[in-house]
Short mmCIF file of C-alpha atoms in Angstrom, two decimals:
data_model
loop_
_atom_site.label_atom_id
_atom_site.label_comp_id
_atom_site.label_asym_id
_atom_site.label_seq_id
_atom_site.Cartn_x
_atom_site.Cartn_y
_atom_site.Cartn_z
CA UNK A 222 -38.24 16.53 -34.94
CA UNK A 223 -39.68 17.81 -31.76
CA UNK A 224 -38.83 15.20 -29.98
CA UNK A 225 -35.51 16.68 -31.10
CA UNK A 226 -36.35 20.24 -29.71
CA UNK A 227 -38.07 18.77 -26.46
CA UNK A 228 -34.89 16.81 -25.67
CA UNK A 229 -32.91 20.76 -26.75
CA UNK A 230 -35.22 22.39 -23.59
CA UNK A 231 -35.08 20.08 -21.48
CA UNK A 232 -31.34 19.84 -21.54
CA UNK A 233 -31.40 24.36 -21.49
CA UNK A 234 -33.50 23.96 -18.78
CA UNK A 235 -30.92 20.77 -16.91
CA UNK A 236 -27.54 23.28 -17.48
CA UNK A 237 -29.89 26.18 -16.44
CA UNK A 238 -29.89 24.39 -12.87
CA UNK A 239 -26.78 23.52 -12.97
CA UNK A 240 -25.42 26.77 -13.39
CA UNK A 241 -27.51 27.79 -10.49
CA UNK A 242 -26.25 24.84 -7.84
CA UNK A 243 -22.08 25.89 -8.88
CA UNK A 244 -22.58 29.65 -8.82
CA UNK A 245 -24.55 28.99 -5.42
CA UNK A 246 -22.13 26.48 -4.07
CA UNK A 247 -19.78 29.33 -5.17
CA UNK A 248 -21.28 32.35 -2.87
CA UNK A 249 -21.39 29.69 -0.15
CA UNK A 250 -17.69 29.07 -0.49
CA UNK A 251 -16.35 32.93 -1.09
CA UNK A 252 -19.09 33.43 2.81
CA UNK A 253 -17.74 30.66 4.66
CA UNK A 254 -13.00 32.23 2.45
CA UNK A 255 -14.24 34.51 3.94
CA UNK A 256 -15.13 34.62 7.77
CA UNK A 257 -12.83 31.97 8.05
CA UNK A 258 -10.14 33.17 6.12
CA UNK A 259 -9.78 30.09 4.28
CA UNK A 260 -7.51 31.50 1.08
CA UNK A 261 -7.77 28.02 -0.15
CA UNK A 262 -10.89 28.11 -0.62
CA UNK A 263 -10.85 31.08 -2.08
CA UNK A 264 -8.73 30.20 -4.26
CA UNK A 265 -11.28 27.48 -5.29
CA UNK A 266 -13.87 29.86 -5.77
CA UNK A 267 -11.70 31.60 -8.92
CA UNK A 268 -10.39 28.84 -10.33
CA UNK A 269 -14.47 27.41 -10.59
CA UNK A 270 -15.18 31.16 -12.29
CA UNK A 271 -13.97 28.63 -15.72
CA UNK A 272 -16.71 27.10 -15.44
CA UNK A 273 -19.26 29.29 -14.82
CA UNK A 274 -18.37 30.61 -17.33
CA UNK A 275 -17.64 28.50 -20.29
CA UNK A 276 -21.64 26.99 -19.11
CA UNK A 277 -22.62 30.33 -19.74
CA UNK A 278 -21.08 30.32 -23.16
CA UNK A 279 -23.10 27.38 -23.68
CA UNK A 280 -26.25 27.95 -22.68
CA UNK A 281 -26.06 30.54 -24.86
CA UNK A 282 -24.59 29.13 -27.73
CA UNK A 283 -27.33 26.03 -27.48
CA UNK A 284 -30.53 27.94 -26.83
CA UNK A 285 -29.45 31.04 -29.82
CA UNK A 286 -29.03 27.21 -32.49
CA UNK A 287 -32.71 26.32 -30.68
CA UNK A 288 -33.84 29.52 -31.23
CA UNK A 289 -32.14 29.03 -34.87
CA UNK A 290 -34.21 26.50 -35.86
CA UNK A 291 -36.05 24.85 -34.62
CA UNK A 292 -37.90 28.58 -34.01
CA UNK A 293 -40.37 27.68 -31.45
CA UNK A 294 -43.28 30.29 -30.66
CA UNK A 295 -45.04 31.01 -27.57
CA UNK A 296 -44.14 29.33 -24.53
CA UNK A 297 -40.62 27.70 -25.87
CA UNK A 298 -39.42 30.90 -26.82
CA UNK A 299 -39.97 32.72 -23.55
CA UNK A 300 -37.93 29.03 -21.91
CA UNK A 301 -35.59 30.59 -24.88
CA UNK A 302 -34.93 33.74 -24.59
CA UNK A 303 -34.96 34.24 -20.32
CA UNK A 304 -31.59 31.56 -20.54
CA UNK A 305 -30.21 34.35 -22.12
CA UNK A 306 -30.81 36.54 -18.77
CA UNK A 307 -30.80 34.40 -16.51
CA UNK A 308 -27.08 32.22 -17.58
CA UNK A 309 -26.01 36.60 -17.49
CA UNK A 310 -27.52 37.33 -14.04
CA UNK A 311 -25.93 34.01 -12.94
CA UNK A 312 -22.70 34.20 -13.85
CA UNK A 313 -22.48 36.69 -12.45
CA UNK A 314 -23.34 35.96 -9.29
CA UNK A 315 -20.06 33.97 -10.12
CA UNK A 316 -17.79 37.27 -10.85
CA UNK A 317 -19.39 39.01 -7.11
CA UNK A 318 -18.55 35.57 -6.22
CA UNK A 319 -15.07 36.37 -7.23
CA UNK A 320 -14.98 39.47 -5.86
CA UNK A 321 -15.35 38.22 -2.49
CA UNK A 322 -13.24 35.13 -2.34
CA UNK A 323 -10.29 37.83 -3.55
CA UNK A 324 -11.22 40.23 -0.68
CA UNK A 325 -10.73 37.48 1.41
CA UNK A 326 -7.53 36.85 0.68
CA UNK A 327 -7.16 40.09 1.03
CA UNK A 328 -7.74 40.64 4.14
CA UNK A 329 -6.08 37.16 5.50
CA UNK A 330 -3.00 39.06 4.45
CA UNK A 331 -3.61 42.28 6.70
CA UNK A 332 -3.92 40.40 10.19
#
């Protein structure tokens, strides 16, 4: 049972890292779209937001399941609870990238 718990914690860690990388890539793409007036890139950022939103929901579900099923303590509990906050912040970063991408499309149509 404990091995399963450790596997779930590692899954949570890995998913947070993937979500962070995805959000980071969205920001880079949004900045590039803005600087170069690339509407296709801006649209890709907006489409990618659905994936980040799904990742957040998956992370929250996994973390809550682990807390309810395994009753973690100390560091393991802190990891699960911190995941909830980190996932929310990473999702907000993705949302900010989408806002920038939308502005990039508006800027491009004005000039």
